[in-house]
Coordinates of C-alpha atoms and ligand atoms in Angstrom, one line a residue:
X1 CA -0.9 -1.8 35.3
X2 CA 1.7 -1.1 33.2
X3 CA 3.2 2.4 34.5
X4 CA 2.3 0.1 38.1
X5 CA 6.7 1.3 38.4
X6 CA 7.2 5.1 37.0
X7 CA 7.4 6.0 40.5
X8 CA 10.8 3.6 41.4
X9 CA 13.8 4.5 39.7
X10 CA 13.4 1.7 37.7
X11 CA 13.1 2.4 33.8
X12 CA 9.7 1.6 32.6
X13 CA 11.2 -0.4 29.5
X14 CA 12.9 -2.5 32.0
X15 CA 10.0 -3.7 33.6
X16 CA 8.5 -3.5 30.7
X17 CA 8.2 -6.0 27.8
X18 CA 6.9 -4.2 24.3
X19 CA 4.7 -5.5 21.8
X20 CA 5.5 -4.9 18.2
X21 CA 2.8 -3.7 15.3
X22 CA 3.4 -3.9 11.7
X23 CA 0.9 -0.8 11.4
X24 CA -0.5 -2.2 7.7
X25 CA -1.4 -5.0 8.6
X26 CA -2.9 -5.0 13.1
X27 CA -6.0 -3.1 11.4
X28 CA -7.2 -1.1 9.4
X29 CA -10.1 1.8 10.3
X30 CA -10.9 3.0 6.4
X31 CA -11.8 0.5 4.8
X32 CA -9.1 0.7 2.2
X33 CA -7.7 -3.3 3.4
X34 CA -4.5 -1.9 5.1
X35 CA -4.2 -1.0 8.8
X36 CA -3.1 2.6 10.2
X37 CA -2.7 5.2 12.7
X38 CA -6.4 5.0 13.5
X39 CA -6.6 1.4 13.8
X40 CA -3.7 1.2 16.0
X41 CA -5.9 3.5 18.4
X42 CA -9.0 1.6 17.5
X43 CA -7.3 -1.8 19.2
X44 CA -5.4 0.0 22.2
X45 CA -7.5 -1.9 24.4
X46 CA -5.6 -4.8 23.1
X47 CA -2.0 -3.9 24.4
X48 CA -3.9 -3.0 27.9
X49 CA -6.2 -6.4 27.9
X50 CA -2.7 -8.3 26.9
X51 CA -1.1 -6.9 29.5
X52 CA 2.1 -5.4 28.0
X53 CA 3.8 -2.2 28.6
X54 CA 5.1 -0.3 24.9
X55 CA 4.0 -0.7 21.4
X56 CA 6.6 -0.6 18.6
X57 CA 5.3 0.9 15.7
X58 CA 7.3 0.0 12.0
X59 CA 7.9 2.9 10.2
X60 CA 3.9 4.6 9.7
X61 CA 6.7 7.5 7.4
X62 CA 6.0 9.5 4.0
X63 CA 7.0 7.1 1.9
X64 CA 6.8 4.9 -2.3
X65 CA 6.4 1.6 -0.6
X66 CA 8.6 0.0 -2.6
X67 CA 9.3 -1.2 1.0
X68 CA 6.9 -1.1 2.4
X69 CA 7.7 2.3 4.7
X70 CA 11.3 0.7 5.3
X71 CA 12.2 3.7 2.2
X72 CA 11.3 7.1 4.1
X73 CA 10.2 10.1 1.7
X74 CA 9.7 12.0 5.1
X75 CA 11.0 11.1 8.6
X76 CA 8.6 14.4 10.0
X77 CA 5.3 13.4 7.8
X78 CA 2.7 10.2 8.2
X79 CA 2.3 8.5 5.0
X80 CA -1.5 9.5 3.8
X81 CA -2.2 5.3 3.6
X82 CA -1.4 5.0 7.2
X83 CA -3.2 9.2 7.9
X84 CA -2.2 12.3 9.1
X85 CA 0.2 13.6 11.7
X86 CA -2.3 14.4 13.6
X87 CA -3.4 11.0 13.7
X88 CA 0.2 9.6 14.7
X89 CA 0.1 12.7 18.2
X90 CA -4.0 11.1 19.5
X91 CA -2.0 7.9 18.7
X92 CA 0.3 8.6 21.1
X93 CA -1.9 10.1 23.2
X94 CA -4.4 7.6 24.4
X95 CA -1.2 5.7 24.5
X96 CA 0.0 7.2 27.1
X97 CA -3.8 7.9 29.0
X98 CA -4.0 3.9 28.6
X99 CA -0.6 3.4 30.5
X100 CA 1.2 2.5 27.4
X101 CA 4.6 3.3 26.1
X102 CA 4.9 4.6 22.2
X103 CA 8.4 3.7 20.2
X104 CA 8.0 5.3 16.9
X105 CA 11.2 3.1 14.0
X106 CA 14.0 5.5 12.8
X107 CA 15.7 4.4 9.9
X108 CA 19.0 5.8 9.6
X109 CA 20.6 4.1 7.3
X110 CA 18.6 5.0 4.2
X111 CA 16.8 6.9 3.0
X112 CA 13.8 6.3 0.1
X113 CA 15.2 7.7 -3.4
X114 CA 11.9 10.0 -3.2
X115 CA 13.4 11.4 -0.7
X116 CA 14.6 14.9 -1.0
X117 CA 17.8 14.7 0.1
X118 CA 18.8 12.2 -2.8
X119 CA 16.9 13.7 -5.1
X120 CA 18.5 17.4 -4.2
X121 CA 22.2 15.2 -4.6
X122 CA 20.8 12.9 -7.8
X123 CA 20.5 16.2 -9.4
X124 CA 24.9 17.1 -10.0
X125 CA 28.0 16.5 -9.4
X126 CA 28.3 20.1 -7.0
X127 CA 25.0 20.2 -5.7
X128 CA 25.8 20.6 -1.1
X129 CA 24.2 18.2 -0.1
X130 CA 26.1 15.5 -3.3
X131 CA 28.3 13.5 0.0
X132 CA 25.4 13.7 1.4
X133 CA 24.9 9.7 0.4
X134 CA 27.6 7.4 -0.7
X135 CA 28.0 8.7 -5.0
X136 CA 31.8 7.5 -6.4
X137 CA 33.8 7.4 -10.3
X138 CA 33.5 3.0 -11.6
X139 CA 33.4 3.0 -14.9
X140 CA 31.9 -0.5 -16.8
X141 CA 32.7 -2.2 -13.2
X142 CA 30.8 -0.8 -9.5
X143 CA 33.1 0.7 -6.5
X144 CA 33.4 -2.4 -4.7
X145 CA 31.7 -5.9 -4.5
X146 CA 29.4 -5.8 -2.0
X147 CA 26.2 -6.2 -2.6
X148 CA 21.9 -5.6 -1.9
X149 CA 20.2 -7.5 1.5
X150 CA 17.8 -7.7 -1.2
X151 CA 19.3 -9.3 -4.5
X152 CA 22.5 -8.1 -6.9
X153 CA 25.3 -5.7 -6.2
X154 CA 25.5 -3.2 -4.2
X155 CA 25.9 0.3 -6.4
X156 CA 24.0 1.6 -9.2
X157 CA 24.4 3.2 -11.5
X158 CA 23.1 6.5 -12.0
X159 CA 23.8 7.8 -16.2
X160 CA 22.6 11.9 -15.3
X161 CA 25.6 12.4 -13.3
X162 CA 28.2 9.2 -14.7
X163 CA 28.6 8.3 -11.1
X164 CA 27.1 5.0 -8.7
X165 CA 25.2 5.5 -5.7
X166 CA 25.2 3.0 -2.4
X167 CA 22.2 1.1 -1.2
X168 CA 22.7 -2.8 1.3
X169 CA 19.2 -2.9 0.4
X170 CA 17.3 -2.1 -2.4
X171 CA 18.0 0.3 -5.2
X172 CA 15.4 3.1 -3.9
X173 CA 16.5 2.3 -0.5
X174 CA 19.7 5.0 -1.6
X175 CA 22.7 4.5 1.6
X176 CA 22.1 8.1 4.0
X177 CA 26.7 9.1 4.3
X178 CA 27.4 9.1 7.5
X179 CA 30.8 10.6 8.3
X180 CA 29.1 13.8 6.9
X181 CA 28.0 15.7 9.6
X182 CA 25.4 17.0 8.8
X183 CA 23.3 14.1 7.5
X184 CA 24.1 13.5 12.1
X185 CA 23.1 16.9 12.8
X186 CA 19.5 16.4 10.3
X187 CA 19.2 12.6 11.9
X188 CA 19.5 14.4 15.6
X189 CA 17.2 16.6 14.1
X190 CA 14.2 13.9 13.5
X191 CA 14.9 12.4 16.3
X192 CA 13.7 15.5 18.1
X193 CA 10.2 16.3 16.0
X194 CA 9.4 12.7 16.9
X195 CA 10.5 13.4 21.0
X196 CA 8.2 16.3 20.3
X197 CA 5.8 14.7 19.6
X198 CA 5.8 12.0 22.1
X199 CA 7.3 9.3 21.7
X200 CA 9.4 7.1 24.3
X201 CA 12.0 5.6 22.4
X202 CA 12.7 4.4 18.8
X203 CA 13.3 0.9 17.8
X204 CA 16.6 1.5 15.1
X205 CA 16.1 0.3 11.8
X206 CA 19.8 -1.6 10.9
X207 CA 21.7 -0.2 14.0
X208 CA 25.3 -1.6 13.4
X209 CA 25.1 -0.6 9.1
X210 CA 25.9 3.5 9.5
X211 CA 29.0 3.2 9.6
X212 CA 30.9 1.5 6.7
X213 CA 34.5 1.0 6.1
X214 CA 35.8 4.7 5.6
X215 CA 37.6 3.5 2.2
X216 CA 34.8 1.5 1.0
X217 CA 36.9 -1.9 0.9
X218 CA 35.9 -4.9 -0.5
X219 CA 34.5 -7.6 1.2
X220 CA 36.3 -11.0 2.7
X221 CA 34.0 -14.0 1.0
X222 CA 33.6 -16.8 2.8
X223 CA 35.6 -20.7 1.0
X224 CA 33.3 -23.1 -0.9
X225 CA 30.9 -24.5 1.0
X226 CA 30.8 -21.9 3.6
X227 CA 27.6 -19.8 4.4
X228 CA 27.3 -17.3 7.1
X229 CA 25.6 -18.0 10.1
X230 CA 22.7 -16.2 10.9
X231 CA 20.6 -14.9 6.9
X232 CA 18.0 -16.0 6.3
X233 CA 19.2 -15.4 3.2
X234 CA 20.8 -19.0 1.1
X235 CA 22.4 -17.1 -2.0
X236 CA 25.3 -15.2 -2.7
X237 CA 24.3 -12.9 -0.5
X238 CA 25.8 -15.6 2.2
X239 CA 28.3 -17.0 1.4
X240 CA 29.8 -12.4 2.0
X241 CA 31.9 -11.3 5.3
X242 CA 29.9 -7.8 5.4
X243 CA 32.9 -6.9 7.5
X244 CA 33.0 -3.2 5.9
X245 CA 29.8 -2.6 5.1
X246 CA 28.7 -2.2 8.0
X247 CA 30.0 -2.3 12.4
X248 CA 33.3 0.1 11.6
X249 CA 33.9 1.2 15.1
X250 CA 33.6 5.0 14.6
X251 CA 29.9 4.2 14.6
X252 CA 29.9 3.9 19.0
X253 CA 30.2 8.0 19.4
X254 CA 27.4 8.2 17.2
X255 CA 25.2 6.6 18.9
X256 CA 26.6 8.5 21.6
X257 CA 25.4 11.1 20.1
X258 CA 22.1 10.2 19.3
X259 CA 22.4 8.4 22.9
X260 CA 23.4 12.1 24.6
X261 CA 20.1 13.4 22.7
X262 CA 17.4 11.8 24.3
X263 CA 18.5 12.1 27.5
X264 CA 18.4 15.7 27.1
X265 CA 16.0 16.9 25.1
X266 CA 12.6 18.4 26.8
X267 CA 13.5 16.0 29.8
X268 CA 12.4 17.7 32.2
X269 CA 9.9 20.5 31.3
X270 CA 8.1 16.3 30.1
X271 CA 8.7 14.7 32.9
X272 CA 9.8 11.6 31.4
X273 CA 12.0 8.8 33.4
X274 CA 13.7 7.3 31.4
X275 CA 13.6 7.2 27.2
X276 CA 14.5 3.9 24.8
X277 CA 16.7 3.2 21.5
X278 CA 16.6 -0.6 20.8
X279 CA 19.4 -1.5 17.8
X280 CA 18.3 -4.2 15.3
X281 CA 22.0 -5.7 15.4
X282 CA 22.5 -9.0 13.0
X283 CA 25.7 -9.4 14.4
X284 CA 25.8 -12.8 15.9
X285 CA 29.6 -12.2 17.7
X286 CA 28.6 -11.4 21.6
X287 CA 31.5 -9.0 22.0
X288 CA 31.2 -6.8 19.6
X289 CA 27.2 -7.0 20.1
X290 CA 27.9 -6.0 23.3
X291 CA 29.9 -3.2 22.4
X292 CA 26.5 -1.3 21.8
X293 CA 25.4 -0.7 25.5
X294 CA 28.1 1.7 25.0
X295 CA 31.6 2.0 27.2
X296 CA 29.4 3.3 30.6
X297 CA 26.3 4.2 31.6
X298 CA 23.8 6.2 28.9
X299 CA 26.7 5.5 26.7
X300 CA 25.4 3.8 23.9
X301 CA 22.2 2.9 23.1
X302 CA 19.6 0.8 26.2
X303 CA 19.9 -1.9 24.2
X304 CA 21.3 -3.7 20.7
X305 CA 18.3 -6.2 19.6
X306 CA 19.0 -9.9 20.6
X307 CA 18.2 -12.3 18.1
X308 CA 20.0 -15.3 19.4
X309 CA 17.2 -17.6 20.1
X310 CA 15.6 -16.9 16.3
X311 CA 19.0 -18.5 14.8
X312 CA 18.9 -21.1 17.5
X313 CA 16.3 -23.0 16.7
X314 CA 14.0 -25.4 18.6
X315 CA 17.1 -27.1 19.7
X316 CA 17.9 -27.0 23.6
X317 CA 21.9 -26.8 23.7
X318 CA 21.6 -24.6 21.3
X319 CA 19.6 -21.9 22.9
X320 CA 21.0 -22.9 26.7
X321 CA 24.2 -21.3 24.7
X322 CA 22.4 -18.4 23.2
X323 CA 21.3 -17.4 27.0
X324 CA 24.4 -17.9 29.0
X325 CA 26.3 -16.6 26.0
X326 CA 23.8 -13.2 26.4
X327 CA 24.2 -13.7 30.2
X328 CA 28.0 -12.9 29.7
X329 CA 28.1 -10.7 27.0
X330 CA 25.3 -7.8 28.7
X331 CA 28.0 -4.9 30.3
X332 CA 27.5 -4.6 34.0
X333 CA 25.5 -1.1 32.9
X334 CA 22.9 -3.2 30.4
X335 CA 19.6 -4.6 30.1
X336 CA 19.9 -8.0 28.1
X337 CA 16.6 -8.3 25.5
X338 CA 14.7 -11.5 23.6
X339 CA 13.1 -11.7 21.0
X340 CA 11.2 -14.9 19.4
X341 CA 9.4 -12.4 16.3
X342 CA 9.0 -10.0 13.9
X343 CA 7.8 -8.6 10.7
X344 CA 10.6 -10.2 9.3
X345 CA 11.1 -13.9 10.5
X346 CA 8.8 -16.8 9.7
X347 CA 5.7 -17.0 12.7
X348 CA 7.3 -18.7 16.2
X349 CA 4.5 -21.2 15.4
X350 CA 5.6 -22.2 11.9
X351 CA 9.6 -22.4 13.0
X352 CA 9.0 -24.0 16.1
X353 CA 6.9 -26.4 14.9
X354 CA 4.1 -27.3 16.9
X355 CA 1.5 -24.7 18.9
X356 CA 3.2 -27.1 22.2
X357 CA 6.7 -26.1 20.8
X358 CA 4.9 -21.6 20.3
X359 CA 4.0 -22.4 24.0
X360 CA 6.3 -23.6 25.8
X361 CA 8.9 -19.9 24.1
X362 CA 6.5 -18.0 24.9
X363 CA 7.3 -18.8 28.9
X364 CA 11.6 -19.1 27.9
X365 CA 10.6 -15.5 26.2
X366 CA 8.8 -14.2 29.3
X367 CA 10.5 -15.4 31.7
X368 CA 14.0 -14.5 30.7
X369 CA 16.4 -11.7 32.4
X370 CA 16.1 -9.0 30.2
X371 CA 12.9 -7.3 27.8
X372 CA 10.4 -9.5 26.2
X373 CA 9.2 -8.5 22.3
X374 CA 6.8 -10.1 21.1
X375 CA 5.4 -9.5 17.5
X376 CA 1.4 -9.3 16.8
X377 CA 0.0 -11.8 16.8
X378 CA 2.5 -14.3 18.3
X379 CA 0.4 -14.5 21.3
X380 CA -2.2 -16.1 20.3
X381 CA 0.0 -18.7 18.1
X382 CA -0.3 -17.3 14.7
X383 CA 1.7 -19.5 12.3
X384 CA 3.4 -18.6 8.7
X385 CA 0.6 -17.4 6.3
X386 CA 0.8 -19.5 3.0
X387 CA 0.6 -16.5 0.1
X388 CA 1.1 -17.5 -4.3
X389 CA 3.3 -16.6 -6.3
X390 CA 0.8 -14.0 -7.2
X391 CA 0.1 -12.7 -4.1
X392 CA 3.1 -11.9 -3.2
X393 CA 4.2 -8.3 -1.9
X394 CA 7.9 -8.0 -0.8
X395 CA 10.3 -6.3 -2.5
X396 CA 12.4 -9.1 -1.3
X397 CA 10.3 -11.6 -2.6
X398 CA 9.6 -10.7 -5.5
X399 CA 13.5 -10.0 -6.4
X400 CA 14.5 -14.1 -5.3
X401 CA 12.0 -15.3 -5.8
X402 CA 12.2 -19.0 -6.1
X403 CA 14.8 -19.2 -1.9
X404 CA 12.1 -18.8 -0.6
X405 CA 13.1 -14.9 1.5
X406 CA 9.7 -13.2 1.0
X407 CA 7.2 -12.3 4.3
X408 CA 4.4 -12.1 3.4
X409 CA 3.6 -14.6 5.0
X410 CA 4.4 -13.5 9.0
X411 CA 2.5 -10.0 8.4
X412 CA -0.3 -10.7 6.8
X413 CA -3.3 -8.7 8.6
X414 CA -3.9 -9.3 12.4
X415 CA -7.6 -11.6 13.0
X416 CA -10.0 -10.1 15.1
X417 CA -12.5 -12.5 15.1
X418 CA -14.5 -14.9 12.5
X419 CA -15.8 -12.8 10.4
X420 CA -15.0 -12.9 6.7
X421 CA -12.3 -10.4 6.8
X422 CA -11.8 -11.0 11.2
X423 CA -12.5 -7.6 11.5
X424 CA -8.9 -6.4 10.1
X425 CA -11.4 -3.8 7.4
X426 CA -15.0 -4.2 6.4
X427 CA -16.3 -7.5 4.4
X428 CA -16.6 -7.4 0.8
X429 CA -12.8 -5.7 1.5
X430 CA -9.9 -6.8 0.1
X431 CA -7.1 -6.9 2.5
X432 CA -4.3 -6.5 0.5
X433 CA -2.2 -9.7 2.1
X434 CA -5.3 -12.5 2.9
X435 CA -5.7 -13.3 6.0
X436 CA -4.5 -16.6 7.1
X437 CA -7.0 -19.5 9.6
X438 CA -9.9 -17.5 10.7
X439 CA -10.8 -20.0 13.4
X440 CA -7.2 -18.7 15.9
X441 CA -8.7 -15.2 15.7
X442 CA -8.7 -11.9 19.3
X443 CA -12.4 -12.8 20.0
X444 CA -12.1 -16.9 19.8
X445 CA -9.4 -16.7 22.3
X446 CA -10.4 -14.7 24.7
X447 CA -13.9 -17.0 25.7
X448 CA -11.5 -19.9 26.1
X449 CA -9.2 -19.9 29.5
X450 CA -7.0 -22.5 27.9
X451 CA -6.3 -21.1 24.5
X452 CA -2.2 -19.6 23.3
X453 CA -3.6 -16.0 24.6
X454 CA -4.4 -16.5 28.1
X455 CA -1.0 -18.4 28.5
X456 CA 0.3 -14.5 27.0
X457 CA -2.5 -12.9 29.7
X458 CA -1.1 -15.1 32.6
X459 CA 2.4 -15.1 31.0
X460 CA 2.4 -11.3 31.1
X461 CA 0.6 -10.8 34.9
X462 CA 2.8 -13.3 36.4
X463 CA 5.8 -11.5 35.8
X464 CA 4.3 -8.6 36.5
X465 CA 3.3 -9.6 39.9
X466 CA 6.3 -11.0 40.5
X467 CA 9.7 -8.6 40.9
X468 CA 12.3 -11.7 40.9
X469 CA 10.8 -12.2 36.9
X470 CA 11.2 -8.8 35.6
X471 CA 14.4 -7.7 37.6
X472 CA 15.8 -10.8 39.5
X473 CA 18.4 -12.8 38.6
X474 CA 18.9 -15.1 36.8
X475 CA 21.0 -18.9 37.0
X476 CA 21.4 -21.0 35.3
X477 CA 19.9 -24.6 36.0
X478 CA 21.0 -28.5 35.7
X479 CA 18.6 -30.4 35.1
X480 CA 20.4 -33.6 33.8
X481 CA 18.6 -33.3 31.0
X482 CA 19.8 -32.8 27.7
X483 CA 16.4 -31.3 25.5
X484 CA 16.2 -29.4 29.0
X485 CA 16.1 -26.0 29.2
X486 CA 16.5 -24.6 33.0
X487 CA 17.3 -22.1 35.1
X488 CA 16.0 -19.9 38.2
X489 CA 14.8 -16.2 39.0
X490 CA 15.3 -14.3 42.6
X491 CA 14.8 -11.1 44.1
X492 CA 15.6 -10.2 47.3
X493 CA 12.1 -10.7 49.5
X494 CA 10.3 -12.9 46.9
X495 CA 10.6 -16.7 46.6
X496 CA 12.8 -17.9 43.8
X497 CA 10.5 -19.1 40.2
X498 CA 12.0 -21.9 39.4
X499 CA 11.5 -22.4 34.3
X500 CA 11.6 -25.5 32.8
X501 CA 11.2 -26.4 29.6
X502 CA 11.5 -29.7 27.6
X503 CA 12.4 -28.6 23.3
X504 CA 11.0 -31.4 22.3
X505 CA 12.2 -34.9 23.2
X506 CA 9.8 -37.3 25.5
X507 CA 7.9 -37.1 28.3
X508 CA 10.0 -37.7 31.3
X509 CA 11.0 -36.6 35.1
X510 CA 13.4 -34.0 35.8
X511 CA 16.0 -32.1 38.9
X512 CA 15.7 -28.7 39.1
X513 CA 17.3 -29.6 42.7
X514 CA 15.3 -29.9 46.2
X515 CA 12.4 -29.3 47.5
X516 CA 9.3 -28.8 47.7
X517 CA 7.4 -25.7 44.9
X518 CA 4.2 -24.8 43.7
X519 CA 3.5 -24.9 40.0
X520 CA 2.2 -21.6 39.4
X521 CA 1.4 -22.1 34.9
X522 CA 2.2 -25.2 33.4
X523 CA 2.2 -24.3 29.2
X524 CA -0.3 -27.0 28.1
X525 CA -2.8 -26.0 30.8
X526 CA -2.2 -22.5 32.4
X527 CA -4.5 -23.1 35.7
X528 CA -2.5 -25.5 38.6
X529 CA -1.5 -25.6 41.2
X530 CA 0.2 -29.2 42.5
X531 CA 2.8 -28.8 44.6
X532 CA 5.8 -31.0 43.0
X533 CA 8.9 -31.9 44.9
X534 CA 11.2 -30.3 42.7
X535 CA 14.0 -33.9 42.6
X536 CA 11.7 -35.0 40.5
X537 CA 8.8 -33.3 38.1
X538 CA 7.5 -34.8 35.6
X539 CA 8.1 -32.0 31.7
X540 CA 6.3 -33.6 28.3
X541 CA 7.9 -32.8 25.1
X542 CA 7.9 -29.4 23.9
X543 CA 5.3 -27.8 27.6
X544 CA 6.9 -25.6 30.1
X545 CA 6.8 -25.3 34.2
X546 CA 6.9 -22.4 36.3
X547 CA 7.4 -22.9 39.3
X548 CA 7.3 -21.3 43.1
X549 CA 10.2 -22.8 45.8
X550 CA 8.5 -23.2 48.6
Ligands
NOJ7 C1 15.4 -4.3 8.4 C2 13.0 -4.3 8.1 O1 13.5 -5.0 9.5 C3 13.1 -4.9 7.6 O2 11.8 -4.6 7.7 C4 13.4 -3.7 5.9 O3 13.3 -4.7 5.1 C5 14.7 -4.0 6.1 N1 15.8 -3.3 7.7 C6 15.6 -2.5 5.0 O4 15.3 -0.8 6.1
CA8 CA1 -6.8 1.9 6.0

């Protein structure tokens, strides 16, 4: 299965599908109500059965858990809550033995305030690590007008050394100063450490944040009534243009260096074919976004995450525009990628309003040109789990009460079966977040040939069996219908695959070209093999069809 292409020259990440695991919520192996690494290892066969190629683990490092692991106190160890370094090694080895690659989270922008580097840095103005973080003078006023993502200003006053320090997120997440070469060297050592443990790549947390304006100048404001596109916050933060906080052009040299380390470190000894680096980059200017691919092969990240489909809504013109813009923006040496959900966004089935829409969207995610990243539970069509105020865990939701920004609803435990705690943790234990509708679970969907799981699994099998759907070219098809997104995928020596998705809308007939085709899959009824005339294909509202041209 997964490693079938290992001997070809095409890197695995170009052919493969990545599955994101939020370790707290996947599987609890020791009955404390919190998922852990040994739990993930126990459930690896689910990924094999589903047919994905790699897993990405959100952070499991030593952490006070103020931001559930995105506040790292030791980059090179495992938090006891998640297990031990040996558990991490064991998971990596097991995953590899099952043909799965392992990608770990790397959090370059900030540490925890409990990281020894910050503790040292904070201890005195003359400490050798003082400049590893951002310390600035200021009297009653902070050094500039920057705001924290999680509410309030981005600076905290340290009374003992009488300076402010910068934190783009929580005050317990101080920003590292990547302009200091010692910081860059230390972070490259972290990369080497995890490569030595056998990981195949990294997902870089808020990757664009590491390079700020060298003078830390104020950010401009949008005009009254205007809002930043693409930001979940509806408060003051979304009225600020964060130009000086991130994406300074120096960043590209630092990622070129990181890429160099990844492409060379113990590559020959380990027989490595390709390593993967994907940056979490919330930039919606395609030109700026594409710069993270570097200036030529091997000079940038493997790819910046493409979050455009998380911002379009379930809207056909916006989706078509996102796909066309991405196809136009990715440089010749780059490769696109697509994301519909993650641990920071409302679940797809909730965002797009229905299971039917989420099924059609899954067809889109798995047939577009580029590497898809699939969030755990989206293969079941999970919806957001309602979280009451007293159940809330996410610091963002807690800090910015009332704005609905908490991310707990999309982070609830994976439902494995219909028993009281869904097979996630033992019955009688309270899971860290409530579990959603128990009738939606892996076991039940396994037995249902038309389930969401069956659809995702069939799509993944189809992808693996057709070069057209992996390395094939992409071409827009004009279906002459505003509510339809349609395109063709083609690889030489294979029949062309035509995909059409009706986004909302009412049932109707669409034109997808000329000649006859065989329906390989419909989002609403998976096992079909009808013959259709491409000039008039029946397409119901919120459904998708995949057709093989004859
Ligand atoms: C982005 C991560 O995806 C999110 O979960 C986290 O809170 C912030 N970065 C801060 O690290
Ligand atoms: Ca546990």
